[in-house]
Short mmCIF file of C-alpha atoms in Angstrom, two decimals:
data_model
loop_
_atom_site.label_atom_id
_atom_site.label_comp_id
_atom_site.label_asym_id
_atom_site.label_seq_id
_atom_site.Cartn_x
_atom_site.Cartn_y
_atom_site.Cartn_z
CA UNK S 1 -0.01 0.01 -0.02
CA UNK S 2 1.51 3.36 -1.07
CA UNK S 3 0.51 7.01 -0.35
CA UNK S 4 2.12 10.47 -0.43
CA UNK S 5 3.05 11.22 3.22
CA UNK S 6 2.68 15.06 3.00
CA UNK S 7 -1.17 14.66 2.32
CA UNK S 8 -1.74 13.14 5.61
CA UNK S 9 0.96 14.70 7.64
CA UNK S 10 -1.07 17.32 9.47
CA UNK S 11 -3.96 15.03 10.22
CA UNK S 12 -2.78 11.54 10.77
CA UNK S 13 0.30 12.15 12.84
CA UNK S 14 -1.70 13.72 15.66
CA UNK S 15 -3.54 10.37 16.19
CA UNK S 16 -0.78 7.89 15.12
CA UNK S 17 2.35 7.74 17.15
CA UNK S 18 3.86 5.47 14.54
CA UNK S 19 3.53 7.87 11.66
CA UNK S 20 4.60 10.74 13.85
CA UNK S 21 7.87 8.85 14.59
CA UNK S 22 8.35 8.16 10.85
CA UNK S 23 7.85 11.60 9.68
CA UNK S 24 9.71 13.10 12.64
CA UNK S 25 12.92 11.23 11.66
CA UNK S 26 12.47 12.12 7.94
CA UNK S 27 11.66 15.88 8.32
CA UNK S 28 14.95 17.01 6.83
CA UNK S 29 14.77 14.79 3.81
CA UNK S 30 14.33 16.32 0.48
CA UNK S 31 11.63 15.32 -2.03
CA UNK S 32 8.51 13.43 -1.50
CA UNK S 33 8.40 10.78 1.12
CA UNK S 34 6.48 7.57 0.61
CA UNK S 35 5.51 5.09 3.32
CA UNK S 36 4.73 1.59 2.26
CA UNK S 37 2.84 -0.90 4.51
CA UNK S 38 3.08 -4.47 3.36
CA UNK S 39 1.35 -6.10 6.24
CA UNK S 40 -1.40 -3.59 7.24
CA UNK S 41 -4.25 -5.51 9.14
CA UNK S 42 -7.24 -5.83 6.94
CA UNK S 43 -5.47 -4.33 3.95
CA UNK S 44 -7.12 -1.40 2.26
CA UNK S 45 -10.25 -1.91 4.29
CA UNK S 46 -8.49 -1.58 7.48
CA UNK S 47 -6.45 1.43 6.28
CA UNK S 48 -9.60 3.25 5.17
CA UNK S 49 -11.28 2.67 8.53
CA UNK S 50 -8.17 4.19 10.18
CA UNK S 51 -8.31 7.27 7.88
CA UNK S 52 -11.94 7.89 8.48
CA UNK S 53 -11.34 7.96 12.23
CA UNK S 54 -8.66 10.48 11.75
CA UNK S 55 -10.59 12.76 9.26
CA UNK S 56 -13.67 12.69 11.58
CA UNK S 57 -11.68 14.07 14.43
CA UNK S 58 -11.42 10.93 16.35
CA UNK S 59 -14.94 9.87 15.88
CA UNK S 60 -15.84 6.53 14.37
CA UNK S 61 -18.75 4.23 14.11
CA UNK S 62 -17.35 1.12 15.89
CA UNK S 63 -19.59 -2.01 15.57
CA UNK S 64 -19.28 -5.73 15.98
CA UNK S 65 -18.60 -5.90 12.14
CA UNK S 66 -15.56 -3.66 12.20
CA UNK S 67 -14.48 -3.70 15.86
CA UNK S 68 -11.58 -6.22 15.31
CA UNK S 69 -10.46 -4.45 12.14
CA UNK S 70 -10.40 -1.09 14.07
CA UNK S 71 -8.65 -2.72 17.00
CA UNK S 72 -5.84 -4.20 14.86
CA UNK S 73 -5.43 -1.02 12.86
CA UNK S 74 -5.17 1.05 16.06
CA UNK S 75 -2.61 -1.42 17.54
CA UNK S 76 -0.47 -1.41 14.32
CA UNK S 77 -0.49 2.37 13.91
CA UNK S 78 0.12 2.95 17.65
CA UNK S 79 -3.13 5.03 17.98
CA UNK S 80 -3.06 5.10 21.82
CA UNK S 81 -2.74 8.87 22.44
CA UNK S 82 -5.80 10.94 23.07
CA UNK S 83 -6.07 14.24 21.14
CA UNK S 84 -8.04 17.35 22.24
CA UNK S 85 -9.96 15.39 24.81
CA UNK S 86 -11.03 12.85 22.14
CA UNK S 87 -10.67 9.26 23.10
CA UNK S 88 -8.02 7.48 20.97
CA UNK S 89 -8.97 4.59 18.75
CA UNK S 90 -7.45 1.89 21.06
CA UNK S 91 -9.56 3.05 23.95
CA UNK S 92 -12.74 3.29 21.86
CA UNK S 93 -12.33 -0.33 20.64
CA UNK S 94 -11.64 -1.54 24.20
CA UNK S 95 -14.80 0.28 25.45
CA UNK S 96 -16.87 -1.34 22.64
CA UNK S 97 -15.51 -4.77 23.37
CA UNK S 98 -16.53 -4.47 27.13
CA UNK S 99 -20.11 -4.19 25.95
CA UNK S 100 -20.04 -7.67 24.23
CA UNK S 101 -22.42 -9.03 26.70
CA UNK S 102 -25.19 -6.89 25.23
CA UNK S 103 -24.49 -7.98 21.66
CA UNK S 104 -26.99 -10.29 19.90
CA UNK S 105 -26.05 -13.87 18.91
CA UNK S 106 -25.58 -12.80 15.17
CA UNK S 107 -23.40 -9.82 16.16
CA UNK S 108 -20.97 -12.15 18.11
CA UNK S 109 -20.87 -14.42 15.13
CA UNK S 110 -20.00 -11.53 12.91
CA UNK S 111 -17.22 -10.54 15.15
CA UNK S 112 -15.99 -14.13 15.24
CA UNK S 113 -15.74 -14.23 11.45
CA UNK S 114 -13.62 -11.08 11.53
CA UNK S 115 -11.31 -13.02 13.97
CA UNK S 116 -11.12 -15.84 11.50
CA UNK S 117 -10.23 -13.59 8.55
CA UNK S 118 -7.51 -11.61 10.42
CA UNK S 119 -4.52 -13.51 11.36
CA UNK S 120 -2.85 -11.08 13.70
CA UNK S 121 -1.75 -11.47 17.38
CA UNK S 122 -4.12 -8.87 18.64
CA UNK S 123 -7.13 -10.78 17.35
CA UNK S 124 -6.56 -13.39 20.01
CA UNK S 125 -7.79 -11.05 22.79
CA UNK S 126 -11.00 -10.33 20.96
CA UNK S 127 -11.30 -13.97 19.84
CA UNK S 128 -11.24 -15.14 23.42
CA UNK S 129 -13.73 -12.67 24.48
CA UNK S 130 -16.06 -13.55 21.53
CA UNK S 131 -15.73 -17.26 22.31
CA UNK S 132 -16.38 -16.74 25.99
CA UNK S 133 -19.48 -14.76 25.03
CA UNK S 134 -20.66 -17.72 22.80
CA UNK S 135 -20.09 -20.20 25.65
CA UNK S 136 -21.91 -17.86 28.08
CA UNK S 137 -24.93 -17.85 25.91
CA UNK S 138 -24.85 -21.63 25.54
CA UNK S 139 -24.75 -22.05 29.27
CA UNK S 140 -27.74 -19.75 29.58
CA UNK S 141 -29.48 -21.70 26.80
CA UNK S 142 -28.89 -25.06 28.55
CA UNK S 143 -30.26 -23.73 31.81
CA UNK S 144 -33.31 -22.20 30.18
CA UNK S 145 -33.95 -25.13 27.78
CA UNK S 146 -34.36 -22.85 24.75
CA UNK S 147 -36.05 -23.81 21.53
CA UNK S 148 -33.92 -24.91 18.56
CA UNK S 149 -33.03 -22.94 15.47
CA UNK S 150 -36.54 -22.02 14.75
CA UNK S 151 -36.01 -19.01 17.02
CA UNK S 152 -34.84 -15.75 15.80
CA UNK S 153 -31.04 -15.19 15.42
CA UNK S 154 -31.36 -11.66 16.77
CA UNK S 155 -33.57 -12.34 19.78
CA UNK S 156 -32.24 -10.58 22.95
CA UNK S 157 -28.78 -12.08 23.13
CA UNK S 158 -29.82 -15.72 22.55
CA UNK S 159 -32.64 -17.54 20.95
CA UNK S 160 -35.24 -17.45 23.74
CA UNK S 161 -38.26 -16.38 21.61
CA UNK S 162 -39.83 -19.13 19.51
CA UNK S 163 -42.00 -19.18 16.48
CA UNK S 164 -45.64 -20.10 17.20
CA UNK S 165 -45.45 -22.54 14.35
CA UNK S 166 -42.44 -24.32 15.93
CA UNK S 167 -42.51 -28.06 16.21
CA UNK S 168 -40.86 -28.01 19.52
CA UNK S 169 -43.11 -30.71 20.87
CA UNK S 170 -41.52 -33.30 18.51
CA UNK S 171 -38.05 -32.21 18.77
CA UNK S 172 -35.62 -34.52 20.70
CA UNK S 173 -33.44 -33.32 23.45
CA UNK S 174 -30.44 -33.61 21.23
CA UNK S 175 -32.00 -31.38 18.65
CA UNK S 176 -32.66 -28.75 21.29
CA UNK S 177 -29.05 -28.93 22.41
CA UNK S 178 -27.64 -28.95 18.95
CA UNK S 179 -29.32 -25.70 17.46
CA UNK S 180 -25.96 -23.90 17.50
CA UNK S 181 -23.95 -26.48 15.60
CA UNK S 182 -24.66 -25.10 12.19
CA UNK S 183 -23.85 -21.61 13.18
CA UNK S 184 -20.27 -22.35 14.27
CA UNK S 185 -19.21 -24.38 11.26
CA UNK S 186 -17.18 -21.49 10.02
CA UNK S 187 -14.73 -21.77 12.85
CA UNK S 188 -11.12 -22.97 12.05
CA UNK S 189 -9.86 -26.06 13.95
CA UNK S 190 -7.69 -23.80 16.07
CA UNK S 191 -10.84 -21.76 16.99
CA UNK S 192 -12.67 -24.87 17.82
CA UNK S 193 -9.90 -25.93 20.24
CA UNK S 194 -10.27 -22.53 22.03
CA UNK S 195 -14.13 -22.99 22.04
CA UNK S 196 -14.12 -26.44 23.56
CA UNK S 197 -11.62 -25.41 26.25
CA UNK S 198 -13.81 -22.58 27.13
CA UNK S 199 -16.78 -24.96 27.27
CA UNK S 200 -14.84 -27.32 29.54
CA UNK S 201 -14.13 -24.41 31.92
CA UNK S 202 -17.82 -23.58 32.01
CA UNK S 203 -18.74 -27.17 32.63
CA UNK S 204 -20.94 -27.61 29.62
CA UNK S 205 -22.46 -30.92 28.88
CA UNK S 206 -19.58 -33.20 27.55
CA UNK S 207 -22.06 -35.27 25.48
CA UNK S 208 -23.04 -32.08 23.65
CA UNK S 209 -19.47 -31.20 22.99
CA UNK S 210 -18.62 -34.59 21.63
CA UNK S 211 -21.62 -34.46 19.23
CA UNK S 212 -20.59 -30.94 18.04
CA UNK S 213 -17.05 -32.17 17.28
CA UNK S 214 -18.27 -35.12 15.31
CA UNK S 215 -20.79 -32.93 13.36
CA UNK S 216 -18.06 -30.42 12.64
CA UNK S 217 -15.78 -33.18 11.37
CA UNK S 218 -18.43 -34.71 9.19
CA UNK S 219 -19.42 -31.48 7.58
CA UNK S 220 -15.84 -30.06 7.12
CA UNK S 221 -14.63 -33.35 5.50
CA UNK S 222 -17.09 -32.88 2.55
CA UNK S 223 -14.79 -30.32 0.80
CA UNK S 224 -11.41 -30.70 2.67
CA UNK S 225 -8.17 -31.70 1.26
CA UNK S 226 -6.18 -34.69 2.79
CA UNK S 227 -4.03 -32.32 4.88
CA UNK S 228 -6.96 -30.42 6.10
CA UNK S 229 -8.68 -33.69 7.05
CA UNK S 230 -5.66 -34.69 9.13
CA UNK S 231 -5.72 -31.34 11.01
CA UNK S 232 -9.54 -31.62 11.64
CA UNK S 233 -9.46 -35.27 12.83
CA UNK S 234 -6.35 -34.59 15.01
CA UNK S 235 -8.28 -31.69 16.69
CA UNK S 236 -11.30 -33.84 17.11
CA UNK S 237 -9.15 -36.58 18.83
CA UNK S 238 -7.35 -34.10 21.02
CA UNK S 239 -10.59 -32.51 22.21
CA UNK S 240 -12.24 -35.89 22.87
CA UNK S 241 -9.21 -36.81 25.01
CA UNK S 242 -9.92 -33.69 27.19
CA UNK S 243 -13.45 -34.71 27.75
CA UNK S 244 -14.78 -37.00 30.51
CA UNK S 245 -14.25 -40.55 29.10
CA UNK S 246 -17.52 -41.72 30.46
CA UNK S 247 -19.30 -39.33 28.16
CA UNK S 248 -17.63 -40.74 25.03
CA UNK S 249 -19.01 -44.13 23.91
CA UNK S 250 -16.72 -46.70 22.27
CA UNK S 251 -18.92 -46.59 19.15
CA UNK S 252 -17.98 -42.86 18.83
CA UNK S 253 -14.33 -43.77 19.21
CA UNK S 254 -14.44 -46.57 16.74
CA UNK S 255 -16.22 -44.27 14.34
CA UNK S 256 -13.29 -41.84 14.59
CA UNK S 257 -10.89 -44.74 14.31
CA UNK S 258 -12.37 -45.76 10.93
CA UNK S 259 -11.89 -42.33 9.62
CA UNK S 260 -8.24 -42.22 10.56
CA UNK S 261 -7.40 -45.52 8.83
CA UNK S 262 -6.94 -43.76 5.50
CA UNK S 263 -5.19 -40.73 6.92
CA UNK S 264 -1.62 -40.20 8.10
CA UNK S 265 -2.35 -38.58 11.46
CA UNK S 266 0.34 -37.99 14.06
CA UNK S 267 1.65 -40.75 16.32
CA UNK S 268 0.66 -38.80 19.37
CA UNK S 269 -2.98 -38.43 18.25
CA UNK S 270 -3.20 -42.13 17.30
CA UNK S 271 -1.94 -43.10 20.79
CA UNK S 272 -4.48 -41.01 22.40
CA UNK S 273 -7.34 -42.59 20.37
CA UNK S 274 -6.07 -46.06 21.12
CA UNK S 275 -5.71 -45.31 24.76
CA UNK S 276 -9.34 -44.04 24.92
CA UNK S 277 -10.58 -47.17 23.28
CA UNK S 278 -8.44 -49.46 25.32
CA UNK S 279 -9.93 -47.95 28.47
CA UNK S 280 -13.42 -49.11 27.31
CA UNK S 281 -12.31 -52.52 25.88
CA UNK S 282 -14.73 -54.42 28.13
CA UNK S 283 -17.66 -52.68 26.32
CA UNK S 284 -16.38 -53.46 22.79
CA UNK S 285 -17.89 -56.18 20.57
CA UNK S 286 -15.97 -58.50 18.25
CA UNK S 287 -17.14 -56.74 15.15
CA UNK S 288 -15.38 -53.62 16.37
CA UNK S 289 -12.09 -55.31 16.67
CA UNK S 290 -12.09 -56.68 13.23
CA UNK S 291 -10.15 -53.86 11.70
CA UNK S 292 -8.43 -54.62 8.46
CA UNK S 293 -4.66 -54.59 8.48
CA UNK S 294 -2.92 -51.47 7.08
CA UNK S 295 -1.36 -51.54 3.70
CA UNK S 296 1.76 -53.69 3.41
CA UNK S 297 0.87 -56.20 6.13
CA UNK S 298 -0.24 -59.67 5.11
CA UNK S 299 -2.48 -60.25 8.06
CA UNK S 300 -6.15 -60.24 7.41
CA UNK S 301 -6.88 -58.19 10.50
CA UNK S 302 -4.81 -55.58 12.47
CA UNK S 303 -3.55 -57.79 15.27
CA UNK S 304 -1.03 -55.07 16.40
CA UNK S 305 -3.90 -52.69 16.99
CA UNK S 306 -5.80 -55.01 19.30
CA UNK S 307 -2.44 -55.82 21.13
CA UNK S 308 -2.16 -52.00 21.69
CA UNK S 309 -5.77 -51.84 22.94
CA UNK S 310 -5.00 -54.62 25.44
CA UNK S 311 -1.89 -52.82 26.63
CA UNK S 312 -3.91 -49.62 27.22
CA UNK S 313 -6.63 -51.57 28.89
CA UNK S 314 -4.15 -53.15 31.39
CA UNK S 315 -2.26 -50.00 32.25
CA UNK S 316 -5.41 -47.81 32.74
CA UNK S 317 -6.00 -45.90 35.96
CA UNK S 318 -2.26 -45.22 36.68
CA UNK S 319 -1.57 -48.93 37.31
CA UNK S 320 -4.73 -49.64 39.38
CA UNK S 321 -6.03 -53.10 39.46
CA UNK S 322 -8.74 -53.66 36.83
CA UNK S 323 -12.05 -55.11 38.26
CA UNK S 324 -12.17 -58.88 37.82
CA UNK S 325 -15.58 -58.66 36.01
CA UNK S 326 -14.13 -56.33 33.52
CA UNK S 327 -11.07 -58.53 33.06
CA UNK S 328 -13.26 -61.48 32.36
CA UNK S 329 -15.29 -59.67 29.84
CA UNK S 330 -12.12 -58.66 27.93
CA UNK S 331 -10.77 -62.26 28.16
CA UNK S 332 -14.04 -63.58 26.58
CA UNK S 333 -13.72 -60.88 23.89
CA UNK S 334 -10.07 -61.77 23.12
CA UNK S 335 -10.91 -65.44 22.90
CA UNK S 336 -13.43 -64.76 20.33
CA UNK S 337 -11.10 -62.60 18.46
CA UNK S 338 -8.30 -65.18 18.54
CA UNK S 339 -10.74 -67.82 17.20
CA UNK S 340 -11.74 -65.47 14.39
CA UNK S 341 -8.15 -64.71 13.28
CA UNK S 342 -6.76 -68.26 13.88
CA UNK S 343 -7.60 -69.48 10.26
CA UNK S 344 -5.52 -66.65 8.87
CA UNK S 345 -2.62 -68.44 7.02
CA UNK S 346 -0.45 -65.38 7.13
CA UNK S 347 -0.71 -64.90 10.99
CA UNK S 348 2.72 -65.59 12.57
CA UNK S 349 3.11 -67.69 15.61
CA UNK S 350 4.53 -64.81 17.56
CA UNK S 351 1.41 -62.73 17.05
CA UNK S 352 -0.92 -65.59 17.87
CA UNK S 353 0.94 -66.32 21.09
CA UNK S 354 1.20 -62.67 21.98
CA UNK S 355 -2.62 -62.41 21.98
CA UNK S 356 -3.12 -65.60 23.88
CA UNK S 357 -0.73 -64.62 26.74
CA UNK S 358 -1.57 -60.82 26.76
CA UNK S 359 -3.99 -61.17 29.64
CA UNK S 360 -3.12 -62.58 33.05
CA UNK S 361 -4.11 -66.10 33.86
CA UNK S 362 -6.66 -64.98 36.33
CA UNK S 363 -8.72 -63.27 33.63
CA UNK S 364 -10.03 -66.60 32.38
CA UNK S 365 -12.15 -69.06 34.30
CA UNK S 366 -11.89 -71.57 31.43
CA UNK S 367 -9.45 -72.09 28.72
CA UNK S 368 -11.71 -74.13 26.44
CA UNK S 369 -12.18 -71.28 23.97
CA UNK S 370 -8.61 -70.70 23.79
CA UNK S 371 -7.89 -74.34 23.22
CA UNK S 372 -10.32 -74.44 20.31
CA UNK S 373 -8.74 -71.40 18.76
CA UNK S 374 -5.28 -73.06 19.07
CA UNK S 375 -6.77 -76.18 17.49
CA UNK S 376 -7.87 -74.13 14.54
CA UNK S 377 -4.57 -72.39 14.27
CA UNK S 378 -2.61 -75.61 14.16
CA UNK S 379 -5.03 -77.15 11.68
CA UNK S 380 -4.32 -74.41 9.20
CA UNK S 381 -0.69 -73.95 9.94
CA UNK S 382 0.47 -77.46 9.26
CA UNK S 383 3.96 -76.42 8.36
CA UNK S 384 4.81 -75.47 11.99
CA UNK S 385 7.81 -77.15 13.62
CA UNK S 386 7.42 -79.16 16.85
CA UNK S 387 9.08 -76.32 18.86
CA UNK S 388 6.58 -73.76 17.49
CA UNK S 389 3.80 -76.03 18.45
CA UNK S 390 5.13 -76.31 21.88
CA UNK S 391 5.46 -72.54 22.16
CA UNK S 392 1.79 -72.11 21.22
CA UNK S 393 0.79 -74.64 23.86
CA UNK S 394 2.65 -72.58 26.52
CA UNK S 395 -0.17 -70.10 26.44
CA UNK S 396 -2.65 -72.77 27.57
CA UNK S 397 -3.49 -73.40 31.23
CA UNK S 398 -4.34 -77.16 31.28
CA UNK S 399 -5.86 -76.94 34.70
CA UNK S 400 -8.59 -74.68 33.38
CA UNK S 401 -9.54 -77.13 30.62
CA UNK S 402 -12.93 -78.95 30.98
CA UNK S 403 -12.84 -82.91 31.06
CA UNK S 404 -14.36 -82.73 27.62
CA UNK S 405 -11.65 -80.45 26.20
CA UNK S 406 -9.01 -82.67 27.91
CA UNK S 407 -10.41 -85.79 26.12
CA UNK S 408 -10.43 -83.95 22.84
CA UNK S 409 -6.79 -82.89 23.37
CA UNK S 410 -5.62 -86.36 24.37
CA UNK S 411 -6.74 -87.60 20.95
CA UNK S 412 -5.67 -84.54 19.04
CA UNK S 413 -2.67 -85.37 16.86
CA UNK S 414 -2.08 -81.81 15.94
CA UNK S 415 -0.96 -80.93 19.47
CA UNK S 416 2.54 -82.15 20.73
CA UNK S 417 2.43 -85.29 22.83
CA UNK S 418 3.78 -83.49 25.74
CA UNK S 419 0.66 -81.32 25.75
CA UNK S 420 -1.62 -84.28 25.89
CA UNK S 421 0.26 -85.68 28.80
CA UNK S 422 0.20 -82.41 30.65
CA UNK S 423 -3.51 -82.05 30.09
CA UNK S 424 -4.11 -85.57 31.53
CA UNK S 425 -1.82 -84.90 34.56
CA UNK S 426 -3.60 -81.60 35.39
CA UNK S 427 -6.96 -83.02 35.04
CA UNK S 428 -6.12 -86.01 37.11
CA UNK S 429 -4.62 -83.86 39.72
CA UNK S 430 -7.68 -81.68 39.80
CA UNK S 431 -10.01 -84.55 40.10
CA UNK S 432 -7.93 -86.25 42.77
CA UNK S 433 -8.10 -83.02 44.78
CA UNK S 434 -11.79 -82.93 44.42
CA UNK S 435 -12.26 -86.49 45.44
CA UNK S 436 -9.85 -86.24 48.35
CA UNK S 437 -11.81 -83.30 49.67
CA UNK S 438 -14.65 -85.71 50.47
CA UNK S 439 -14.70 -88.26 53.47
CA UNK S 440 -14.96 -91.78 52.17
CA UNK S 441 -16.93 -94.45 53.81
CA UNK S 442 -15.56 -98.07 53.57
CA UNK S 443 -17.93 -100.05 51.46
CA UNK S 444 -17.72 -103.19 49.37
CA UNK S 445 -16.59 -102.69 45.75
CA UNK S 446 -20.08 -103.67 44.56
CA UNK S 447 -20.96 -100.06 45.61
CA UNK S 448 -18.66 -98.56 42.95
CA UNK S 449 -20.00 -95.40 41.37
CA UNK S 450 -19.37 -96.63 37.87
CA UNK S 451 -20.98 -99.98 38.28
CA UNK S 452 -22.77 -101.37 41.32
CA UNK S 453 -23.64 -104.88 39.94
CA UNK S 454 -21.69 -107.87 40.77
CA UNK S 455 -20.92 -108.76 37.19
CA UNK S 456 -19.57 -105.28 36.66
CA UNK S 457 -17.35 -105.60 39.74
CA UNK S 458 -16.14 -108.94 38.50
CA UNK S 459 -15.19 -107.48 35.15
CA UNK S 460 -13.27 -104.71 36.88
CA UNK S 461 -11.26 -107.27 38.89
CA UNK S 462 -10.38 -109.24 35.77
CA UNK S 463 -9.14 -105.99 34.02
CA UNK S 464 -7.36 -104.64 36.98
CA UNK S 465 -4.11 -104.71 34.98
CA UNK S 466 -5.60 -102.31 32.47
CA UNK S 467 -7.67 -99.95 34.73
CA UNK S 468 -6.91 -98.34 37.91
CA UNK S 469 -9.74 -96.87 39.99
CA UNK S 470 -8.69 -93.89 41.98
CA UNK S 471 -11.49 -94.42 44.54
CA UNK S 472 -14.53 -96.61 44.33
CA UNK S 473 -16.30 -95.83 47.53
CA UNK S 474 -19.30 -93.61 48.20
CA UNK S 475 -18.89 -89.98 48.94
CA UNK S 476 -19.84 -88.60 52.28
CA UNK S 477 -22.31 -86.29 50.91
CA UNK S 478 -25.69 -85.25 52.49
CA UNK S 479 -28.61 -87.10 51.04
CA UNK S 480 -30.34 -83.78 50.14
CA UNK S 481 -27.58 -82.73 47.79
CA UNK S 482 -28.13 -85.30 44.97
CA UNK S 483 -26.94 -82.88 42.18
CA UNK S 484 -23.50 -82.63 43.61
CA UNK S 485 -23.32 -86.35 44.21
CA UNK S 486 -24.24 -87.20 40.65
CA UNK S 487 -21.60 -84.61 39.44
CA UNK S 488 -18.92 -86.28 41.45
CA UNK S 489 -19.84 -89.67 40.27
CA UNK S 490 -19.54 -88.55 36.68
CA UNK S 491 -16.18 -86.94 37.40
CA UNK S 492 -14.87 -90.19 38.86
CA UNK S 493 -15.96 -92.10 35.63
CA UNK S 494 -14.07 -89.60 33.49
CA UNK S 495 -10.95 -90.13 35.56
CA UNK S 496 -11.11 -93.78 34.67
CA UNK S 497 -11.54 -93.05 30.99
CA UNK S 498 -8.53 -90.63 31.02
CA UNK S 499 -6.36 -93.37 32.64
CA UNK S 500 -7.26 -95.77 29.88
CA UNK S 501 -6.18 -93.20 27.26
CA UNK S 502 -3.11 -92.47 29.23
CA UNK S 503 -2.01 -96.05 28.89
CA UNK S 504 -2.73 -96.22 25.20
CA UNK S 505 -0.67 -93.12 24.78
CA UNK S 506 2.18 -94.72 26.73
CA UNK S 507 2.23 -97.56 24.30
CA UNK S 508 2.06 -95.30 21.20
CA UNK S 509 4.85 -92.95 22.50
CA UNK S 510 7.04 -95.94 23.39
CA UNK S 511 6.86 -96.94 19.69
CA UNK S 512 7.68 -93.42 18.43
CA UNK S 513 10.57 -92.88 20.78
CA UNK S 514 13.87 -92.84 18.94
CA UNK S 515 16.34 -92.65 21.69
CA UNK S 516 16.75 -94.56 24.90
CA UNK S 517 16.89 -91.22 26.95
CA UNK S 518 13.43 -90.11 25.85
CA UNK S 519 12.14 -93.67 26.07
CA UNK S 520 13.30 -93.84 29.70
CA UNK S 521 11.80 -90.43 30.44
CA UNK S 522 8.30 -91.31 29.12
CA UNK S 523 8.50 -94.80 30.69
CA UNK S 524 9.41 -93.35 34.03
CA UNK S 525 6.69 -90.63 34.11
CA UNK S 526 3.72 -92.29 32.52
CA UNK S 527 3.26 -95.19 34.99
CA UNK S 528 3.13 -92.57 37.75
CA UNK S 529 0.21 -90.90 35.85
CA UNK S 530 -1.67 -94.09 35.76
CA UNK S 531 -0.84 -95.34 39.23
#
């Protein structure tokens, strides 16, 4: 911007300290002096506003539509000196800004748009005041339960007057709280951050803030570039991280996660999102976890993502112990997930085992589902070595397998032989402990739980070399607890079945043994199992 300095010397210098300094230093120079402003706030419009103030003897029509422009021009030109008892431009803008509480809703929006268009330091002061005014109106609106956007924009400060034809009776509570969403879509992501922080200070409803952020993201994404989308979604994640996590549902978080899959957002924002999801992992469903793997990874599903969720779940609450009921829910969810990904031929053993062992052993009451997932994995990955199969089985707690699962494992050729033996040993030990916990009453063998007839007892004596009965007496159980008695009887029969299978396995493994050392080891341990 260029102008002849002599034309304005007598008028402008008395209001602008900056120009007075410039012309004062150059008073002795010859020829015409030109002053060029390359970064004048508001360009020609701002400069014209400043000139009008000077030519009107310090009188200007300051309104919400030009307040920020006048403020920035006054700051830039150092118009902070009063002349002839006339208030300077800086003081006039400050006085106008103090009356912001009396502005209408639309006037505040106009001032906010000025803040968006002017990228200068001084706009931050006015921006904060305008945003605080917006939040103040929203607080009043939430307390007074105002009608939605059918109300007048220029009603006294906020939309309290409703059209008689309003359909308020059929509006939901969300619609009533969301009337202002559309009005604030012009805000930049940086301005939204300031708005939400002001809302947090004013204790506005966190659910409403979350809804606004999602609405803003959805609308803005329609015409945004990839870089703009990254900035918007990062802002949405950062602001959700500041909200009370109980007000942000896991469905909302997974919706944000799906948006980020095709965007290269910062690692810090991604960690925040994953931590928020991990803290609510006990509420997540299997469908939520089935996130496709990122480009370049052969896995069908993003296993690393689920592992990070688990890590966040376990470390939540600054190391506080997670409630057992929540831990069991997550264990059930992970078992379902492992069963879903087990048939993936590209899934490495290390990733499968990491999932199987991610949770503490106390999280599972039963390992049956985990066993079936391992069975599927071994069925698909037939190329695994014996050592790899043994590693996978290390994630299985045999003591938490049901008798049915143990029977299945004992016949399962996909599992290492050691696993079958361990399952039988643990099952036998568990059943022995249960049986020993009861007080036996000495009775003849014809009272055996698995066959009380004389012929059955005779058959057992003839096959004593093939079958060892742990305990054949009656249990000292009150007669009114028939269900427990029947259950223990069935358990004893299963023990005898397992012992038969154990002896068969002993014979098979003896044939498969290639060295005397291994043969001696199996021959030494297995008779103990069957004794």
